[in-house]
Each structure stands twice: as C-alpha cells, then as structure tokens.
mmCIF file of C-alpha atoms in Angstrom:
data_model
loop_
_atom_site.group_PDB
_atom_site.id
_atom_site.type_symbol
_atom_site.label_atom_id
_atom_site.label_comp_id
_atom_site.label_asym_id
_atom_site.label_seq_id
_atom_site.Cartn_x
_atom_site.Cartn_y
_atom_site.Cartn_z
ATOM 1 C CA MET A 16 63.128 -78.861 -121.354
ATOM 2 C CA LYS A 17 66.200 -77.390 -119.455
ATOM 3 C CA LYS A 18 66.447 -80.383 -117.494
ATOM 4 C CA LEU A 19 66.679 -82.803 -120.918
ATOM 5 C CA ILE A 20 69.195 -80.357 -122.411
ATOM 6 C CA ILE A 21 71.371 -80.993 -119.688
ATOM 7 C CA ALA A 22 70.839 -84.539 -119.303
ATOM 8 C CA ALA A 23 71.674 -85.280 -122.807
ATOM 9 C CA LEU A 24 74.843 -82.922 -122.755
ATOM 10 C CA LEU A 25 75.676 -85.091 -119.698
ATOM 11 C CA VAL A 26 75.391 -88.123 -122.059
ATOM 12 C CA LEU A 27 77.286 -86.670 -124.755
ATOM 13 C CA THR A 28 79.930 -85.348 -122.820
ATOM 14 C CA GLY A 29 79.990 -89.049 -121.119
ATOM 15 C CA SER A 30 80.118 -90.702 -124.288
ATOM 16 C CA LEU A 31 82.758 -88.332 -125.614
ATOM 17 C CA THR A 32 85.259 -89.284 -122.224
ATOM 18 C CA TYR A 33 84.215 -93.023 -123.146
ATOM 19 C CA ALA A 34 85.267 -92.801 -126.741
ATOM 20 C CA GLN A 35 89.059 -92.213 -126.042
ATOM 21 C CA ASN A 36 89.601 -94.596 -122.922
ATOM 22 C CA ARG A 37 91.603 -97.197 -124.255
ATOM 23 C CA GLN A 38 95.125 -97.514 -124.965
ATOM 24 C CA ILE A 39 97.638 -100.044 -126.513
ATOM 25 C CA ASN A 40 97.723 -102.850 -123.990
ATOM 26 C CA PHE A 41 101.895 -103.251 -123.643
ATOM 27 C CA GLU A 42 102.426 -106.924 -122.178
ATOM 28 C CA LYS A 43 105.505 -107.261 -119.582
ATOM 29 C CA LEU A 44 107.035 -109.997 -121.762
ATOM 30 C CA SER A 45 110.798 -110.544 -123.323
ATOM 31 C CA LEU A 46 110.857 -110.614 -126.878
ATOM 32 C CA LYS A 47 111.035 -114.314 -126.754
ATOM 33 C CA GLU A 48 108.064 -114.761 -124.794
ATOM 34 C CA ALA A 49 106.324 -112.156 -127.117
ATOM 35 C CA LEU A 50 107.202 -113.894 -130.162
ATOM 36 C CA ALA A 51 105.752 -117.474 -128.699
ATOM 37 C CA LYS A 52 102.790 -115.643 -127.751
ATOM 38 C CA ALA A 53 102.389 -114.286 -131.227
ATOM 39 C CA LYS A 54 102.696 -117.244 -132.669
ATOM 40 C CA GLN A 55 100.131 -119.084 -130.527
ATOM 41 C CA GLU A 56 97.819 -116.330 -131.272
ATOM 42 C CA LYS A 57 98.633 -116.051 -134.944
ATOM 43 C CA LYS A 58 99.642 -112.469 -134.251
ATOM 44 C CA THR A 59 102.421 -110.062 -134.840
ATOM 45 C CA VAL A 60 104.812 -108.456 -132.349
ATOM 46 C CA PHE A 61 105.062 -104.604 -132.066
ATOM 47 C CA VAL A 62 107.957 -103.312 -130.041
ATOM 48 C CA ASP A 63 107.978 -99.801 -129.264
ATOM 49 C CA CYS A 64 111.878 -98.895 -128.240
ATOM 50 C CA PHE A 65 112.290 -96.530 -125.837
ATOM 51 C CA THR A 66 114.569 -94.485 -123.617
ATOM 52 C CA SER A 67 113.725 -92.930 -119.932
ATOM 53 C CA TRP A 68 115.009 -89.420 -121.578
ATOM 54 C CA CYS A 69 112.829 -89.778 -125.102
ATOM 55 C CA VAL A 70 110.786 -86.666 -125.414
ATOM 56 C CA PRO A 71 108.944 -87.552 -128.227
ATOM 57 C CA CYS A 72 108.505 -91.337 -126.798
ATOM 58 C CA LYS A 73 106.371 -90.129 -124.085
ATOM 59 C CA GLN A 74 104.415 -87.499 -126.137
ATOM 60 C CA MET A 75 103.545 -90.637 -128.554
ATOM 61 C CA GLU A 76 102.761 -92.493 -125.271
ATOM 62 C CA ALA A 77 100.576 -90.019 -124.005
ATOM 63 C CA ASN A 78 98.953 -88.504 -127.301
ATOM 64 C CA VAL A 79 98.635 -91.127 -129.771
ATOM 65 C CA PHE A 80 98.956 -95.052 -127.525
ATOM 66 C CA THR A 81 95.820 -93.631 -126.096
ATOM 67 C CA LYS A 82 93.465 -92.947 -128.731
ATOM 68 C CA ASP A 83 90.742 -95.817 -129.109
ATOM 69 C CA SER A 84 91.435 -96.216 -133.111
ATOM 70 C CA VAL A 85 95.335 -96.885 -131.775
ATOM 71 C CA ALA A 86 94.171 -98.810 -129.329
ATOM 72 C CA ASP A 87 91.968 -101.219 -130.826
ATOM 73 C CA PHE A 88 94.040 -101.877 -134.082
ATOM 74 C CA TYR A 89 97.430 -102.713 -132.328
ATOM 75 C CA ASN A 90 95.669 -104.657 -129.508
ATOM 76 C CA LYS A 91 93.686 -106.703 -132.131
ATOM 77 C CA ASN A 92 96.611 -107.702 -134.479
ATOM 78 C CA PHE A 93 99.748 -107.429 -132.136
ATOM 79 C CA ILE A 94 101.403 -108.654 -129.006
ATOM 80 C CA ASN A 95 102.960 -105.380 -127.994
ATOM 81 C CA ILE A 96 105.766 -104.778 -125.675
ATOM 82 C CA LYS A 97 107.810 -101.918 -124.805
ATOM 83 C CA VAL A 98 111.631 -102.482 -124.306
ATOM 84 C CA ASP A 99 113.735 -99.938 -122.762
ATOM 85 C CA MET A 100 116.775 -99.721 -124.945
ATOM 86 C CA GLU A 101 119.176 -98.808 -122.145
ATOM 87 C CA LYS A 102 117.859 -101.553 -119.760
ATOM 88 C CA GLY A 103 117.499 -105.331 -119.449
ATOM 89 C CA GLU A 104 117.342 -106.930 -123.100
ATOM 90 C CA GLY A 105 117.221 -103.445 -124.586
ATOM 91 C CA PRO A 106 120.724 -103.177 -125.226
ATOM 92 C CA GLU A 107 121.393 -106.148 -127.089
ATOM 93 C CA LEU A 108 118.077 -105.578 -129.079
ATOM 94 C CA ARG A 109 119.581 -102.415 -130.201
ATOM 95 C CA LYS A 110 122.032 -103.895 -131.544
ATOM 96 C CA PHE A 111 120.731 -106.507 -133.246
ATOM 97 C CA TYR A 112 118.063 -104.686 -135.167
ATOM 98 C CA ALA A 113 119.958 -101.105 -135.324
ATOM 99 C CA VAL A 114 118.037 -98.882 -133.243
ATOM 100 C CA GLY A 115 119.575 -95.662 -133.910
ATOM 101 C CA ALA A 116 116.798 -93.208 -133.035
ATOM 102 C CA TYR A 117 114.065 -92.852 -130.339
ATOM 103 C CA PRO A 118 111.125 -93.451 -130.439
ATOM 104 C CA SER A 119 111.845 -96.471 -133.097
ATOM 105 C CA TYR A 120 109.338 -99.040 -133.531
ATOM 106 C CA ILE A 121 109.734 -102.688 -135.283
ATOM 107 C CA ILE A 122 106.846 -104.814 -136.251
ATOM 108 C CA LEU A 123 108.300 -108.416 -136.663
ATOM 109 C CA ASP A 124 107.032 -111.657 -137.698
ATOM 110 C CA THR A 125 106.650 -114.631 -135.231
ATOM 111 C CA ALA A 126 110.572 -115.965 -136.139
ATOM 112 C CA GLY A 127 111.528 -112.447 -135.229
ATOM 113 C CA LYS A 128 112.115 -110.963 -138.523
ATOM 114 C CA VAL A 129 111.461 -107.300 -139.411
ATOM 115 C CA LYS A 130 108.021 -106.472 -141.548
ATOM 116 C CA ASN A 131 108.158 -102.763 -140.833
ATOM 117 C CA LYS A 132 110.100 -100.348 -138.862
ATOM 118 C CA PHE A 133 109.417 -96.697 -138.772
ATOM 119 C CA VAL A 134 110.938 -93.727 -136.428
ATOM 120 C CA GLY A 135 110.027 -90.872 -134.450
ATOM 121 C CA GLY A 136 106.655 -89.017 -133.416
ATOM 122 C CA MET A 137 104.164 -89.043 -135.757
ATOM 123 C CA PRO A 138 99.984 -88.455 -136.104
ATOM 124 C CA VAL A 139 97.961 -90.988 -135.510
ATOM 125 C CA LYS A 140 96.947 -91.434 -139.225
ATOM 126 C CA GLU A 141 100.535 -92.158 -139.967
ATOM 127 C CA PHE A 142 100.993 -94.431 -136.739
ATOM 128 C CA LEU A 143 97.963 -96.535 -138.096
ATOM 129 C CA ALA A 144 99.103 -96.423 -141.603
ATOM 130 C CA ASN A 145 102.585 -98.061 -140.576
ATOM 131 C CA ALA A 146 100.887 -100.560 -138.561
ATOM 132 C CA GLN A 147 99.124 -101.840 -141.629
ATOM 133 C CA LYS A 148 102.060 -101.937 -143.531
ATOM 134 C CA GLY A 149 103.514 -104.153 -140.926
ATOM 135 C CA LEU A 150 100.521 -106.583 -141.345
ATOM 136 C CA SER A 151 101.507 -106.856 -145.101
ATOM 137 C CA THR A 152 104.263 -108.001 -146.615
ATOM 138 C CA ASP A 153 104.783 -104.870 -149.083
ATOM 139 C CA SER A 154 106.273 -102.282 -146.319
ATOM 140 C CA ASP A 155 109.474 -100.889 -147.936
ATOM 141 C CA GLU A 156 111.834 -102.122 -145.017
ATOM 142 C CA ALA A 157 110.459 -105.672 -145.986
ATOM 143 C CA LEU A 158 110.793 -105.454 -149.236
ATOM 144 C CA LEU A 159 114.125 -103.914 -149.715
ATOM 145 C CA ASN A 160 115.641 -106.336 -146.845
ATOM 146 C CA ALA A 161 114.211 -109.483 -148.789
ATOM 147 C CA ARG A 162 115.524 -107.923 -152.208
ATOM 148 C CA TYR A 163 118.672 -107.637 -150.694
ATOM 149 C CA GLU A 164 118.877 -110.760 -148.977
ATOM 150 C CA ARG A 165 118.303 -112.674 -152.222
ATOM 151 C CA GLY A 166 121.550 -111.085 -153.661
ATOM 152 C CA GLU A 167 120.247 -107.930 -155.741
ATOM 153 C CA ARG A 168 122.553 -105.310 -155.945
ATOM 154 C CA MET A 169 121.023 -103.380 -158.893
ATOM 155 C CA PRO A 170 121.862 -99.509 -158.460
ATOM 156 C CA GLU A 171 118.231 -98.815 -158.136
ATOM 157 C CA LEU A 172 117.377 -101.026 -155.249
ATOM 158 C CA MET A 173 120.868 -99.893 -153.530
ATOM 159 C CA ARG A 174 119.864 -96.113 -153.778
ATOM 160 C CA ALA A 175 116.301 -97.087 -152.606
ATOM 161 C CA TYR A 176 117.944 -99.185 -149.666
ATOM 162 C CA ILE A 177 120.394 -96.486 -148.395
ATOM 163 C CA LYS A 178 117.363 -94.029 -148.344
ATOM 164 C CA GLN A 179 115.502 -96.483 -146.490
ATOM 165 C CA LYS A 180 118.321 -97.111 -143.992
ATOM 166 C CA VAL A 181 118.660 -93.611 -143.396
ATOM 167 C CA LYS A 182 114.860 -92.891 -143.021
ATOM 168 C CA VAL A 183 114.770 -95.865 -140.216
ATOM 169 C CA MET A 184 118.046 -94.031 -139.016
ATOM 170 C CA GLU A 185 120.396 -97.077 -139.378
ATOM 171 C CA ILE A 186 122.963 -94.486 -140.485
ATOM 172 C CA SER A 187 126.072 -97.290 -140.051
ATOM 173 C CA ARG A 188 124.017 -99.477 -142.112
ATOM 174 C CA ALA A 189 123.465 -96.635 -144.867
ATOM 175 C CA LYS A 190 127.068 -95.987 -144.680
ATOM 176 C CA GLN A 191 128.131 -99.684 -145.520
ATOM 177 C CA LEU A 192 125.580 -99.791 -148.465
ATOM 178 C CA ASN A 193 127.033 -96.634 -149.895
ATOM 179 C CA ASP A 194 130.172 -97.936 -149.736
ATOM 180 C CA GLU A 195 129.097 -101.133 -151.705
ATOM 181 C CA LEU A 196 127.169 -99.100 -154.136
ATOM 182 C CA MET A 197 130.398 -96.594 -154.553
ATOM 183 C CA ALA A 198 132.186 -99.726 -155.473
ATOM 184 C CA LEU A 199 129.860 -100.957 -158.382
ATOM 185 C CA LEU A 200 129.510 -97.674 -160.176
ATOM 186 C CA THR A 201 131.847 -96.246 -162.642
ATOM 187 C CA PRO A 202 133.269 -92.655 -162.037
ATOM 188 C CA GLN A 203 130.647 -91.595 -164.909
ATOM 189 C CA GLN A 204 127.764 -93.206 -162.943
ATOM 190 C CA LYS A 205 129.084 -91.776 -159.704
ATOM 191 C CA ALA A 206 128.666 -88.533 -161.037
ATOM 192 C CA SER A 207 125.246 -88.760 -162.812
ATOM 193 C CA PRO A 208 121.828 -86.739 -161.408
ATOM 194 C CA GLU A 209 120.698 -90.130 -160.096
ATOM 195 C CA ASN A 210 123.651 -90.504 -157.678
ATOM 196 C CA TRP A 211 123.758 -86.874 -156.388
ATOM 197 C CA PHE A 212 121.634 -87.237 -153.286
ATOM 198 C CA LEU A 213 125.220 -89.307 -151.946
ATOM 199 C CA PHE A 214 127.035 -86.285 -152.510
ATOM 200 C CA GLY A 215 124.742 -83.043 -152.546
ATOM 201 C CA GLN A 216 123.184 -80.696 -150.127
ATOM 202 C CA ASN A 217 120.053 -82.547 -149.325
ATOM 203 C CA ARG A 218 118.531 -84.425 -146.112
ATOM 204 C CA TYR A 219 121.425 -87.017 -146.297
ATOM 205 C CA THR A 220 124.175 -84.995 -146.322
ATOM 206 C CA MET A 221 125.212 -85.216 -142.536
ATOM 207 C CA TYR A 222 125.055 -88.916 -142.681
ATOM 208 C CA LEU A 223 126.664 -89.603 -146.190
ATOM 209 C CA SER A 224 128.548 -86.489 -147.293
ATOM 210 C CA ASP A 225 129.795 -84.196 -144.633
ATOM 211 C CA LEU A 226 133.385 -83.135 -144.539
ATOM 212 C CA PHE A 227 134.914 -86.258 -143.020
ATOM 213 C CA SER A 228 133.152 -88.601 -145.389
ATOM 214 C CA PRO A 229 134.720 -90.474 -148.242
ATOM 215 C CA ASN A 230 132.257 -89.094 -150.647
ATOM 216 C CA PHE A 231 132.948 -85.333 -149.784
ATOM 217 C CA LEU A 232 136.784 -86.306 -150.340
ATOM 218 C CA TYR A 233 135.721 -87.933 -153.940
ATOM 219 C CA LEU A 234 133.305 -84.964 -154.701
ATOM 220 C CA THR A 235 136.585 -82.641 -154.134
ATOM 221 C CA ASN A 236 138.961 -84.813 -156.611
ATOM 222 C CA HIS A 237 136.261 -85.438 -158.866
ATOM 223 C CA TRP A 238 134.250 -81.956 -158.973
ATOM 224 C CA LYS A 239 134.595 -81.482 -162.573
ATOM 225 C CA ASP A 240 132.523 -84.812 -163.341
ATOM 226 C CA PHE A 241 129.984 -83.811 -161.154
ATOM 227 C CA ALA A 242 129.608 -80.239 -162.472
ATOM 228 C CA GLU A 243 129.262 -81.895 -166.035
ATOM 229 C CA GLN A 244 126.288 -83.807 -165.023
ATOM 230 C CA ASN A 245 124.775 -81.481 -162.358
ATOM 231 C CA THR A 246 125.699 -78.128 -163.267
ATOM 232 C CA LYS A 247 128.403 -75.933 -161.881
ATOM 233 C CA ASP A 248 126.907 -73.803 -159.486
ATOM 234 C CA THR A 249 124.844 -76.925 -157.941
ATOM 235 C CA VAL A 250 128.685 -78.384 -157.125
ATOM 236 C CA ASP A 251 129.792 -75.072 -155.857
ATOM 237 C CA LYS A 252 127.119 -74.595 -153.784
ATOM 238 C CA LYS A 253 128.048 -77.914 -152.075
ATOM 239 C CA LEU A 254 131.534 -77.337 -151.986
ATOM 240 C CA SER A 255 131.306 -74.121 -150.776
ATOM 241 C CA SER A 256 128.852 -75.086 -147.812
ATOM 242 C CA VAL A 257 131.163 -77.562 -146.363
ATOM 243 C CA TYR A 258 134.472 -75.412 -146.536
ATOM 244 C CA ARG A 259 132.080 -72.847 -144.764
ATOM 245 C CA GLN A 260 130.987 -75.446 -142.331
ATOM 246 C CA ILE A 261 134.966 -76.191 -141.513
ATOM 247 C CA ALA A 262 135.771 -73.029 -140.630
ATOM 248 C CA SER A 263 132.491 -72.661 -138.432
ATOM 249 C CA TRP A 264 132.988 -75.924 -136.457
ATOM 250 C CA THR A 265 136.662 -74.644 -135.900
ATOM 251 C CA LEU A 266 135.894 -71.664 -134.429
ATOM 252 C CA ASN A 267 132.804 -73.095 -132.468
ATOM 253 C CA GLY A 268 134.923 -76.004 -131.173
ATOM 254 C CA PHE A 269 132.853 -79.010 -132.696
ATOM 255 C CA TYR A 270 135.761 -79.858 -135.282
ATOM 256 C CA PHE A 271 138.068 -80.915 -132.419
ATOM 257 C CA LYS A 272 135.323 -83.487 -131.032
ATOM 258 C CA VAL A 273 135.645 -85.662 -134.356
ATOM 259 C CA LYS A 274 139.568 -84.889 -134.630
ATOM 260 C CA PRO A 275 142.538 -82.692 -133.303
ATOM 261 C CA PHE A 276 143.812 -79.753 -134.864
ATOM 262 C CA ASP A 277 146.361 -80.492 -137.453
ATOM 263 C CA LYS A 278 147.458 -77.619 -139.902
ATOM 264 C CA ASN A 279 148.088 -80.052 -142.252
ATOM 265 C CA ASN A 280 144.654 -80.994 -142.747
ATOM 266 C CA TYR A 281 143.669 -77.075 -143.253
ATOM 267 C CA GLU A 282 146.530 -76.854 -145.778
ATOM 268 C CA ALA A 283 145.008 -79.548 -147.690
ATOM 269 C CA TYR A 284 141.338 -78.082 -147.243
ATOM 270 C CA LYS A 285 143.215 -74.828 -149.148
ATOM 271 C CA ALA A 286 144.450 -77.015 -151.817
ATOM 272 C CA GLN A 287 141.333 -78.529 -152.936
ATOM 273 C CA ILE A 288 139.609 -75.271 -153.113
ATOM 274 C CA GLY A 289 142.303 -73.973 -155.048
ATOM 275 C CA LYS A 290 141.779 -76.342 -157.795
ATOM 276 C CA THR A 291 138.219 -75.289 -157.999
ATOM 277 C CA GLN A 292 136.446 -72.786 -159.953
ATOM 278 C CA MET A 293 133.983 -71.411 -156.963
ATOM 279 C CA PRO A 294 133.078 -67.862 -157.238
ATOM 280 C CA ASP A 295 133.840 -67.270 -153.459
ATOM 281 C CA LYS A 296 137.028 -69.224 -153.717
ATOM 282 C CA ALA A 297 138.920 -66.130 -152.174
ATOM 283 C CA GLN A 298 136.314 -65.801 -149.317
ATOM 284 C CA LEU A 299 136.801 -69.734 -148.828
ATOM 285 C CA LEU A 300 140.566 -69.597 -148.373
ATOM 286 C CA ALA A 301 140.369 -66.623 -145.743
ATOM 287 C CA LEU A 302 137.851 -68.702 -144.122
ATOM 288 C CA MET A 303 140.636 -71.588 -144.032
ATOM 289 C CA ASP A 304 143.180 -69.101 -142.957
ATOM 290 C CA ILE A 305 140.532 -67.856 -139.909
ATOM 291 C CA ALA A 306 140.132 -71.375 -138.982
ATOM 292 C CA ILE A 307 143.918 -72.041 -139.026
ATOM 293 C CA ALA A 308 144.662 -69.017 -136.689
ATOM 294 C CA ALA A 309 141.495 -70.634 -134.539
ATOM 295 C CA GLY A 310 143.143 -73.983 -134.266
ATOM 296 C CA GLU A 311 146.288 -72.431 -133.169
ATOM 297 C CA LYS A 312 144.127 -70.542 -130.601
ATOM 298 C CA ASN A 313 145.875 -67.300 -132.078
ATOM 299 C CA GLU A 314 142.944 -64.709 -131.429
ATOM 300 C CA PRO A 315 144.450 -61.649 -132.405
ATOM 301 C CA GLU A 316 145.486 -63.203 -136.023
ATOM 302 C CA VAL A 317 141.268 -64.325 -135.820
ATOM 303 C CA ARG A 318 140.216 -60.802 -135.164
ATOM 304 C CA ARG A 319 142.886 -59.412 -138.151
ATOM 305 C CA LEU A 320 141.582 -61.385 -140.521
ATOM 306 C CA LEU A 321 137.828 -60.916 -139.519
ATOM 307 C CA LEU A 322 138.153 -57.091 -139.721
ATOM 308 C CA LYS A 323 140.137 -57.688 -143.091
ATOM 309 C CA ASN A 324 137.961 -59.703 -144.934
ATOM 310 C CA LEU A 325 134.396 -59.494 -143.632
ATOM 311 C CA SER A 326 133.159 -56.560 -145.810
ATOM 312 C CA THR A 327 133.970 -58.705 -148.839
ATOM 313 C CA PHE A 328 132.595 -61.691 -147.359
ATOM 314 C CA SER A 329 129.374 -62.494 -148.939
ATOM 315 C CA GLU A 330 126.453 -62.943 -146.387
ATOM 316 C CA ASP A 331 126.848 -66.633 -146.256
ATOM 317 C CA ASN A 332 130.675 -66.143 -145.329
ATOM 318 C CA ARG A 333 129.937 -63.528 -143.186
ATOM 319 C CA ARG A 334 127.930 -66.302 -140.880
ATOM 320 C CA ILE A 335 131.358 -67.181 -139.229
ATOM 321 C CA LEU A 336 131.191 -63.822 -137.418
ATOM 322 C CA PHE A 337 128.139 -66.132 -135.260
ATOM 323 C CA ASP A 338 130.848 -68.682 -134.265
ATOM 324 C CA TYR A 339 133.895 -65.775 -132.873
ATOM 325 C CA PRO A 340 132.197 -65.260 -129.658
ATOM 326 C CA THR A 341 132.154 -69.043 -129.272
ATOM 327 C CA PHE A 342 135.488 -69.188 -129.915
ATOM 328 C CA VAL A 343 136.757 -66.012 -127.621
ATOM 329 C CA ARG A 344 134.965 -67.419 -124.874
ATOM 330 C CA THR A 345 137.315 -69.882 -124.399
ATOM 331 C CA ILE A 346 139.985 -67.377 -123.263
ATOM 332 C CA LYS A 347 140.165 -66.750 -119.974
ATOM 333 C CA GLY A 348 139.628 -62.756 -119.059
ATOM 334 C CA PHE A 349 138.952 -62.044 -122.503
ATOM 335 C CA LYS A 350 137.873 -58.491 -122.876
ATOM 336 C CA PHE A 351 136.641 -58.159 -126.774
ATOM 337 C CA PRO A 352 139.217 -55.738 -127.996
ATOM 338 C CA GLN A 353 137.976 -54.021 -131.247
ATOM 339 C CA ILE A 354 134.623 -55.001 -130.727
ATOM 340 C CA GLU A 355 133.523 -51.471 -131.727
ATOM 341 C CA GLU A 356 135.232 -51.537 -134.865
ATOM 342 C CA LEU A 357 133.656 -55.492 -135.521
ATOM 343 C CA SER A 358 130.317 -53.909 -134.677
ATOM 344 C CA ASN A 359 130.434 -50.819 -136.709
ATOM 345 C CA GLU A 360 131.879 -52.782 -140.019
ATOM 346 C CA ILE A 361 129.540 -55.742 -139.686
ATOM 347 C CA SER A 362 126.327 -52.966 -139.106
ATOM 348 C CA LYS A 363 127.905 -51.156 -142.244
ATOM 349 C CA SER A 364 128.281 -54.006 -144.581
ATOM 350 C CA SER A 365 125.942 -56.824 -143.529
ATOM 351 C CA THR A 366 122.043 -57.322 -144.103
ATOM 352 C CA ASN A 367 121.500 -60.077 -141.395
ATOM 353 C CA PRO A 368 119.590 -58.401 -138.812
ATOM 354 C CA PHE A 369 120.324 -61.213 -136.536
ATOM 355 C CA LEU A 370 124.172 -60.458 -136.876
ATOM 356 C CA VAL A 371 124.017 -57.010 -136.639
ATOM 357 C CA HIS A 372 122.009 -56.695 -133.611
ATOM 358 C CA LEU A 373 124.405 -59.617 -131.972
ATOM 359 C CA TYR A 374 127.494 -57.402 -132.440
ATOM 360 C CA GLN A 375 125.543 -53.872 -131.807
ATOM 361 C CA ASP A 376 124.858 -55.614 -128.362
ATOM 362 C CA MET A 377 128.403 -57.032 -127.781
ATOM 363 C CA LYS A 378 129.693 -53.580 -128.359
ATOM 364 C CA LYS A 379 127.012 -52.090 -125.830
ATOM 365 C CA ARG A 380 128.199 -54.435 -123.574
ATOM 366 C CA TYR A 381 131.931 -54.632 -123.786
ATOM 367 C CA ALA A 382 133.134 -51.602 -125.671
ATOM 368 C CA ASP A 383 134.192 -49.568 -122.435
ATOM 369 C CA LYS A 384 135.534 -52.788 -120.651
ATOM 370 C CA ALA A 385 137.977 -53.552 -123.930
ATOM 371 C CA ASN A 386 139.242 -49.842 -124.144
#
C-alpha cells in the first residue's frame, strides 16, 4: 500500500511538473518577416518590446510567459517576436509605435496596424485578457485610434483618447491630444468637472499638469473659473501641491535638471500665489523665498527662513525639511550649523515621526561638529 501511495505521488508530481513546462515560442524574425508569416498562417503578430535592463521584463519572461495557459494561447494565435528596443530594428520600431515604457506589448494585424497595446508587468489573467482583446476589433486602443483617424474630435472621445495614451505611456501623444482638446474648448468648458483630470491632482498630473506644463499655467490664471465648478478647496489643494513641489525640487536640485535658476521665474510664482485665496498663501510665499535663497546657494538665508517659519508651516509645507539635507550636502565641508535648533523646533512642532527622527539623528551626528 505504501509503495502504491509513493508511486501515485510520483505520478502526480510528474503531472504537475509537466503541466507547466511550456512557454511562449518567440521566433527569431524581423517584424517584416513576422508580418509576412502571420499573413500566410492567418495569425496576428505579438511583439514583446523589452530592454536588457528592464526588471519587469525579466519577471514577465520568467513568471508569466512560462505558464502553459499563456504559452498555449499565444502560440496558437500569434506569431511571437521579441524586440530589444535599443538594438537592431528596435529604435526604429520604438519611435514608430511610440513605445515609452518597458515592457510594452503590441498586437498587430498583418498590415502592421495596432490592434492592442498594453504596458507593464501583470498577472496571467490580465495578460491573457489583453491578448484576447488583440484578436478582436474592440480593444480601447484600436477603437480610439480608428475613431480619431476617421476625424472624430468630440470632447468625450478626446478625453478618453488622452487617458488611453497615458495608460500605454505614449506621453508625447497624450500631450499633443491635450493641446488639441484645449483648442476646441471654451474657458467655461475647460474648467468643467469632466475636464478637471487635465488640471487636477491625479494619476495624470506628472504628464499633463506639472509645474512646467501649459495646463498648470492656465489653471493659475483662471483658478476662479475652476473653483466655481470644482470647489475652491479642490483647486487650492492642487495649486498648493505644485508650489510646494517647486520649493522641494529647488532644494533637492531636480528643478535645475529641467531649467536653470532664474529668480524672475520665482518672482512670477510669488505673483501667481499672491493672486489666489489659498489658506496657506503666506506659507507658500515663504517657501518661494526659501527656494530663491536655495537657487542663489545662500544656505544661511535658507536656514534663517526655515527657523523663522517652520513652526507655523502646515505639516505638508514642513516637508521641505526633508529636502534641506540634500541641498546642504552639495556644499563642500558643510557642518550643519544650528542643527540642534532645527531639530528641537521640529520635535516641538511636527507630528511627522519620520521628520522628527531624521533631525534627531542629524542632531546626534552633527551638533558637536557644528559648534
């Protein structure tokens, strides 16, 4: 009996092993060759757009491409090819199909037209669902592309199309569509709730309404229109977050990767803030002064303004203190003068345990050296 049980277990184990021993068959073909073969075999082309350094690409290859359900479906319905977007024909295809993130997956008909496009690592179920959409004619990508190519420009379509292009990380295209939609809308329509995603604080912010975008500039000049239709608090939170970001990016240096320091730009930000009715207007103006001092590499003035204002800052605005160490570490031989005063004031006024701990730790390490 014992031998029978062991034998059964061995058979079961072997079955389980066998059950997951297939993988997507990627053929060593150029895209042109893959399209020709797909036409001959009446299939569709699946393109895995990857790079050698992409970790999610490797995870998908190891954990999803090797599932039998995935392998069987893709091998049955597609001519599958892998294209390194940095080698061979990859750069040309990356540009043509606007590949902006990795991994990106494209399903093409035999003419090379996109039937579906999806981006990023995902579980088996989602990966299969996207493949099934690529075999039909009703994927969001295909439908929106077709409607736009037919000349449709209704605001509802343009909004959906912008969201889809962000979803598949065609950011340049999304920005072009945003500009096209803005040209179609009246000021009243631009400020409407259905268009707030183009200006507000959401997943589209970093692509469509960050501090360097035309949308943010429009919002600063027409915030009253938006407040009437989206509530003043909603608009205030968006504006505050961006001005706070300007100060943060200035201290940590990210701002200067986009544009060089120009005090006139910061004076313009202060003028914009001055025209608003944000409840933390005075704090944001102080943040701009801190940013100006940082841009001028005037650390003593940065420190003076921090000590003067941090006790009155909201917890959100007080987060600028996280960027101060990054700023001062660019100064050769900096010894953190007044670190004890900064730490004590933060411990007294802040409810953020991470900020308090950071400065308490800095106080222990640098207080003696600063004196």
